[in-house]
mmCIF file of C-alpha atoms in Angstrom:
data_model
loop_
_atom_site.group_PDB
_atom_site.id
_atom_site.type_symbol
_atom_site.label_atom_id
_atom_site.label_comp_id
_atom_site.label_asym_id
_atom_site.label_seq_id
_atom_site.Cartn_x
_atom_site.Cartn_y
_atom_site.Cartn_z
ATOM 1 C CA UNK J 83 -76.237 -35.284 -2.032
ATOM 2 C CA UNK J 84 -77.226 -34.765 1.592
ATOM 3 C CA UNK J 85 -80.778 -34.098 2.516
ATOM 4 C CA UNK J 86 -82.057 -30.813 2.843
ATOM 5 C CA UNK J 87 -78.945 -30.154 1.413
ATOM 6 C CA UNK J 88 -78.558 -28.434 -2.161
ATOM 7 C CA UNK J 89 -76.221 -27.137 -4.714
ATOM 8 C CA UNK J 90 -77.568 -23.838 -4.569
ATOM 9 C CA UNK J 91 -76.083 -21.037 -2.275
ATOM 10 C CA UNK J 92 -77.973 -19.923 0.416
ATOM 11 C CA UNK J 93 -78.826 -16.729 1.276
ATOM 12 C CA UNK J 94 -77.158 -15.824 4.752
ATOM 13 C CA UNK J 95 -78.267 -12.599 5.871
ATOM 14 C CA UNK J 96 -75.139 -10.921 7.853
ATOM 15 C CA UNK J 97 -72.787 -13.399 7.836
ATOM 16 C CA UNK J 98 -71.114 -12.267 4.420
ATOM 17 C CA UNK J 99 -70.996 -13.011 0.748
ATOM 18 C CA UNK J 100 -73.265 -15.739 0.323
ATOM 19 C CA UNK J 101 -71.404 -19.104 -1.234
ATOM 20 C CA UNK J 102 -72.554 -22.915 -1.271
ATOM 21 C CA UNK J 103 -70.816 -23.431 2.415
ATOM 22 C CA UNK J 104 -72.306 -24.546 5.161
ATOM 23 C CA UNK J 105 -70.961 -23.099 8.334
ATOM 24 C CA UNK J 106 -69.979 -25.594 11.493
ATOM 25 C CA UNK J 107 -70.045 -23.058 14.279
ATOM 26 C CA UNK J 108 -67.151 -23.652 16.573
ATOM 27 C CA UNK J 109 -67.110 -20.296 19.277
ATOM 28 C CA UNK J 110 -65.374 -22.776 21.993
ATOM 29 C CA UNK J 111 -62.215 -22.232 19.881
ATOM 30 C CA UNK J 112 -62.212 -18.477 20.313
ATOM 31 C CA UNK J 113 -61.222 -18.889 24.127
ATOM 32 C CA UNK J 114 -57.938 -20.954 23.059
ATOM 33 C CA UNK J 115 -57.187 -18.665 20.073
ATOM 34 C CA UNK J 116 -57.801 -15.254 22.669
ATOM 35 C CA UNK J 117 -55.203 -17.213 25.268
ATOM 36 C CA UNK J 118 -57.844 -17.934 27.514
ATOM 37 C CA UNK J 119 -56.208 -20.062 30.076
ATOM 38 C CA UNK J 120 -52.510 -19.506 29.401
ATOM 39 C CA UNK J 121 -50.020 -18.380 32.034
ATOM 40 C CA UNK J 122 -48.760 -15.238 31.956
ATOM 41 C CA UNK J 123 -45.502 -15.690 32.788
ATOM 42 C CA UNK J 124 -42.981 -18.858 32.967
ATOM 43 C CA UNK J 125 -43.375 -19.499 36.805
ATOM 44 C CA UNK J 126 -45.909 -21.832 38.356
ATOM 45 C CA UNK J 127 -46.894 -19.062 40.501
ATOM 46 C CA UNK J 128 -48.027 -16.999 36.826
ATOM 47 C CA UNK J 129 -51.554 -19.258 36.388
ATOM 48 C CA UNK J 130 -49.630 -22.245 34.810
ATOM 49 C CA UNK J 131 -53.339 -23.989 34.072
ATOM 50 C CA UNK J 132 -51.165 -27.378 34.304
ATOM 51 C CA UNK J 133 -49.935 -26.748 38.108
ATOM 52 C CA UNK J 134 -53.911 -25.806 38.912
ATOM 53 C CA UNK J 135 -55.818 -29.052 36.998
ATOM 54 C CA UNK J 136 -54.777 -31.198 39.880
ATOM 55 C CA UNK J 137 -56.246 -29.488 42.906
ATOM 56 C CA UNK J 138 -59.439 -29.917 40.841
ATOM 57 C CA UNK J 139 -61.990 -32.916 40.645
ATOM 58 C CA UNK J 140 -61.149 -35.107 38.125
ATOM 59 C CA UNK J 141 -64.308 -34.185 36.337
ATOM 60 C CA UNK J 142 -63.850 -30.414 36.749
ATOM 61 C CA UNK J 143 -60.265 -30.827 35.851
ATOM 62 C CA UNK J 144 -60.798 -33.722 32.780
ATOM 63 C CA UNK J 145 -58.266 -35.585 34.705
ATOM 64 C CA UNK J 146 -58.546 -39.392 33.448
ATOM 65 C CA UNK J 147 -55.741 -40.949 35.817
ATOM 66 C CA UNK J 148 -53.373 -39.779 38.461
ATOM 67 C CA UNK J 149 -50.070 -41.312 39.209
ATOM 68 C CA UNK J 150 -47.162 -39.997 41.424
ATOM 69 C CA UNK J 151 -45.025 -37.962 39.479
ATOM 70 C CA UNK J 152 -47.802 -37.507 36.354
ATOM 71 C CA UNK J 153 -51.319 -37.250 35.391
ATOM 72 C CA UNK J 154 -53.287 -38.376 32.541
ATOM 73 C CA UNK J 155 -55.953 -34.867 31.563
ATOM 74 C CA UNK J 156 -57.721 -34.870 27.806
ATOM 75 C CA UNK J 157 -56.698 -31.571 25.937
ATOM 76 C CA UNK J 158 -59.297 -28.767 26.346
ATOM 77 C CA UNK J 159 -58.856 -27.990 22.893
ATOM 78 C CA UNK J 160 -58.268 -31.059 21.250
ATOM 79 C CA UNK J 161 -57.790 -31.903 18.009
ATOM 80 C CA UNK J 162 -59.431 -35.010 18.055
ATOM 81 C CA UNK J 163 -61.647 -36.962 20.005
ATOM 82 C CA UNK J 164 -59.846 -38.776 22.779
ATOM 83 C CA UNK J 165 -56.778 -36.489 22.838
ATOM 84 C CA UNK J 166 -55.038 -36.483 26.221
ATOM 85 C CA UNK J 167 -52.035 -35.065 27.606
ATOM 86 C CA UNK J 168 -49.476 -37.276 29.944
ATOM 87 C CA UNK J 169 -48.498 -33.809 32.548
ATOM 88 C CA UNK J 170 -45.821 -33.370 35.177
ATOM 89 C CA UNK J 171 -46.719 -32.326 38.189
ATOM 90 C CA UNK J 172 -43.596 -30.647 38.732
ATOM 91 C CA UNK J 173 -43.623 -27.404 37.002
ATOM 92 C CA UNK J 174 -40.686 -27.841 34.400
ATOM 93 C CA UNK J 175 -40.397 -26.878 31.010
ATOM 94 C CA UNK J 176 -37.916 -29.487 28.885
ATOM 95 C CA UNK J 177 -37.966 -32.775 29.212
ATOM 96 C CA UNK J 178 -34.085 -32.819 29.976
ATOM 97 C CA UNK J 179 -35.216 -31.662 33.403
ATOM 98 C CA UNK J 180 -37.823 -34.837 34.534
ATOM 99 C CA UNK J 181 -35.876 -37.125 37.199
ATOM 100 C CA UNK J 182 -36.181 -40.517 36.453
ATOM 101 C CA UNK J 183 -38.830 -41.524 38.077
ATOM 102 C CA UNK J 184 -40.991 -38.767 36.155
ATOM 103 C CA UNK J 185 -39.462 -39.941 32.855
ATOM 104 C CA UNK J 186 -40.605 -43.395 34.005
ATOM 105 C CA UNK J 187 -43.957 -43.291 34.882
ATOM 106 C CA UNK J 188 -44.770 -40.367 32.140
ATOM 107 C CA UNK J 189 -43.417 -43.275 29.749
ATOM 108 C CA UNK J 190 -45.863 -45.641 31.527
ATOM 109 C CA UNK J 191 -48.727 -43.568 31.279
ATOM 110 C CA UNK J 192 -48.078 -42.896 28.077
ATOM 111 C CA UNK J 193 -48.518 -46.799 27.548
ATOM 112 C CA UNK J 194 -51.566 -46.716 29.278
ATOM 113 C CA UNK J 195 -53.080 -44.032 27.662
ATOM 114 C CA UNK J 196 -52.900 -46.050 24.495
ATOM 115 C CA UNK J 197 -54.573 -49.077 25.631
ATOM 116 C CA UNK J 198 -56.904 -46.471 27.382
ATOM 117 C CA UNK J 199 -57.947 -45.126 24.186
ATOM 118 C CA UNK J 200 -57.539 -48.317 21.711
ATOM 119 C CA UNK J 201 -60.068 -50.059 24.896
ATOM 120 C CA UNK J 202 -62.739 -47.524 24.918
ATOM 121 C CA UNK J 203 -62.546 -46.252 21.120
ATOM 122 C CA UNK J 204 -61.055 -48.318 19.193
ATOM 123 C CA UNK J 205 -58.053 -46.286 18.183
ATOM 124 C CA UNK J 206 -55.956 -47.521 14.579
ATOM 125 C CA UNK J 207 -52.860 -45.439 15.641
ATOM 126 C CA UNK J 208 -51.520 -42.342 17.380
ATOM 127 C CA UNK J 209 -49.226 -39.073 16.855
ATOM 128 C CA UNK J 210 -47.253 -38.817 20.504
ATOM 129 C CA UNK J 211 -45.240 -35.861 20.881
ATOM 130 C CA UNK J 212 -43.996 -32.563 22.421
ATOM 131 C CA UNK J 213 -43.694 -29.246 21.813
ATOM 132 C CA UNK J 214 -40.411 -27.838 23.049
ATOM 133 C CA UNK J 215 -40.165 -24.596 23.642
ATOM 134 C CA UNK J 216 -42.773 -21.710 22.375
ATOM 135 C CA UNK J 217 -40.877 -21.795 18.697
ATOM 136 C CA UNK J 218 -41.655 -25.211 18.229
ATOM 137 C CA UNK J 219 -45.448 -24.671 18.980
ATOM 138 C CA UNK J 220 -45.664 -25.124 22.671
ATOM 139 C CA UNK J 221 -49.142 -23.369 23.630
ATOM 140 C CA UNK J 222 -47.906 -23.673 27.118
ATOM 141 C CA UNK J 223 -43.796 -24.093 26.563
ATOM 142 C CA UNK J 224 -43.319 -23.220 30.763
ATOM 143 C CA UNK J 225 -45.266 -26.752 31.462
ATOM 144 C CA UNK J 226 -43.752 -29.890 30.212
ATOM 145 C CA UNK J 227 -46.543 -31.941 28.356
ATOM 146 C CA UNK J 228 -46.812 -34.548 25.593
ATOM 147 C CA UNK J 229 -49.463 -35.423 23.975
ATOM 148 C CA UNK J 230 -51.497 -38.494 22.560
ATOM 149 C CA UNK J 231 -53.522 -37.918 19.458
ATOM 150 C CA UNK J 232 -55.379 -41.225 18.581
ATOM 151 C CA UNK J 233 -56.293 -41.609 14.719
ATOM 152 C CA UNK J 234 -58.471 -43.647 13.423
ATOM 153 C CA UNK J 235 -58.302 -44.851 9.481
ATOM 154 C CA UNK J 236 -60.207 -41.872 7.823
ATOM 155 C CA UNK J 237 -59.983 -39.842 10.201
ATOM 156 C CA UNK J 238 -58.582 -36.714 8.466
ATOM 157 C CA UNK J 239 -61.674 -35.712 6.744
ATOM 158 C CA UNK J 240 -61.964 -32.568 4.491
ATOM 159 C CA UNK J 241 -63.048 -30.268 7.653
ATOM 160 C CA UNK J 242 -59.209 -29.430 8.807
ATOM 161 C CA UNK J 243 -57.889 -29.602 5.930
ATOM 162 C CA UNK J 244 -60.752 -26.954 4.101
ATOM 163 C CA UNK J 245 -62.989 -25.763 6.778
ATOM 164 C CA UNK J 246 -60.233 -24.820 9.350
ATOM 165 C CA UNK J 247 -62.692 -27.054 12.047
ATOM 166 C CA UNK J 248 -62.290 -29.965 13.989
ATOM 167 C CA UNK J 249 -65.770 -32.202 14.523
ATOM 168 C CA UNK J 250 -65.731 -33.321 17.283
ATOM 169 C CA UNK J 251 -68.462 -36.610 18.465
ATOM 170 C CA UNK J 252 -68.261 -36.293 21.833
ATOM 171 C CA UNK J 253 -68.245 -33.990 24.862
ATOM 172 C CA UNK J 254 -65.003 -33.842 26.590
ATOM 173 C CA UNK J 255 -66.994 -35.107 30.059
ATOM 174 C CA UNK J 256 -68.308 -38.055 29.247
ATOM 175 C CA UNK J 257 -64.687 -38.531 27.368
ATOM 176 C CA UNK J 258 -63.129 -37.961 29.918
ATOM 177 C CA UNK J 259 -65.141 -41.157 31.950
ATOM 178 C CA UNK J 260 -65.082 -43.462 29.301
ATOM 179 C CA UNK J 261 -61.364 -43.502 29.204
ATOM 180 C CA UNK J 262 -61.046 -43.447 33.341
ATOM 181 C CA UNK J 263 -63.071 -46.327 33.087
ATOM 182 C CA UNK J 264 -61.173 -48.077 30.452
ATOM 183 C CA UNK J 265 -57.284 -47.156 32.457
ATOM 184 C CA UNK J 266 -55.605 -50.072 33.236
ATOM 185 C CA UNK J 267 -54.009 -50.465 36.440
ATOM 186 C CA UNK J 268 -50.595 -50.145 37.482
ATOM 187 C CA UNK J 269 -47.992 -52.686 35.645
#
């Protein structure tokens, strides 16, 4: 058993029926959930967050690396540490419509992303993918993005999977550096 930790419930005053949970607090999420942030429309012109994060600082806008055609920016609501997205700058929505230089270097920062993350964290393994389209869970289908999810062995704890929560061990800024500092340069 953990200490200061006990098999007893605990009285929480206002927060419901008292059980033996403990409660991880997570009120960041409630932006993501509300929509905070998403576009209102399919345009780049309707507050596409992906066509702003580049006129940002890379710290303001968690960008890790920039290329020509694509940038490297960790997930504001990730769901784990070290997730990053490989982003267009173009403002397209399938991947049938990248050129091929796009589909080239998002391919080769996709590589470098991994040895990114496996350099400054010591990644096992990844999920890489994208959402197509708002029916295949696209939170932003109107902006083409994949994403890399590294995974360590263990990783998948009981918190998703019971408590609906993601921990989380480090702050998405000084994530954000460690990988900048660990991209490799230009193949």
């Amino acid at each position: 058993m953990l200490i200061g930790m006990t098999s007893e419930p605990e009285q929480q005053i206002g927060v419901g029926t008292p059980d033996a949970f403990q409660r991880l607090w997570t009120p960041h999420r409630m932006a993501y959930i509300q929509g905070e942030n998403k576009p209102t429309g399919p345009e780049a012109g309707d507050g596409c967050p992906f066509c702003g994060i580049p006129a940002l600082s890379d710290e303001d806008g968690l960008l890790v690396a920039r290329g020509e055609k694509v940038y490297a920016v960790l997930n504001l609501y990730p769901y784990n540490g070290g997730h990053l997205m490989v982003v267009p700058y173009r403002h397209v929505a399938d991947y049938t419509e990248l050129d091929g230089p796009e589909t080239l270097e998002l391919a080769d920062f996709t590589k470098r992303a991994m040895t990114a993350l496996r350099a400054a964290s010591g990644a096992h393994g990844f999920n890489i993918g994208m959402n197509q389209g708002a029916v295949a869970g696209a939170g932003i289908a109107a902006h083409l993005h994949q994403h890399l999810v590294p995974r360590w062995g263990g990783d998948a704890n009981f918190m998703p999977v019971v408590g609906h929560t993601r921990v989380l061990p480090q702050l998405l800024a000084d994530t954000r550096k460690m990988l900048a500092d660990a991209w490799p340069g230009a193949a």
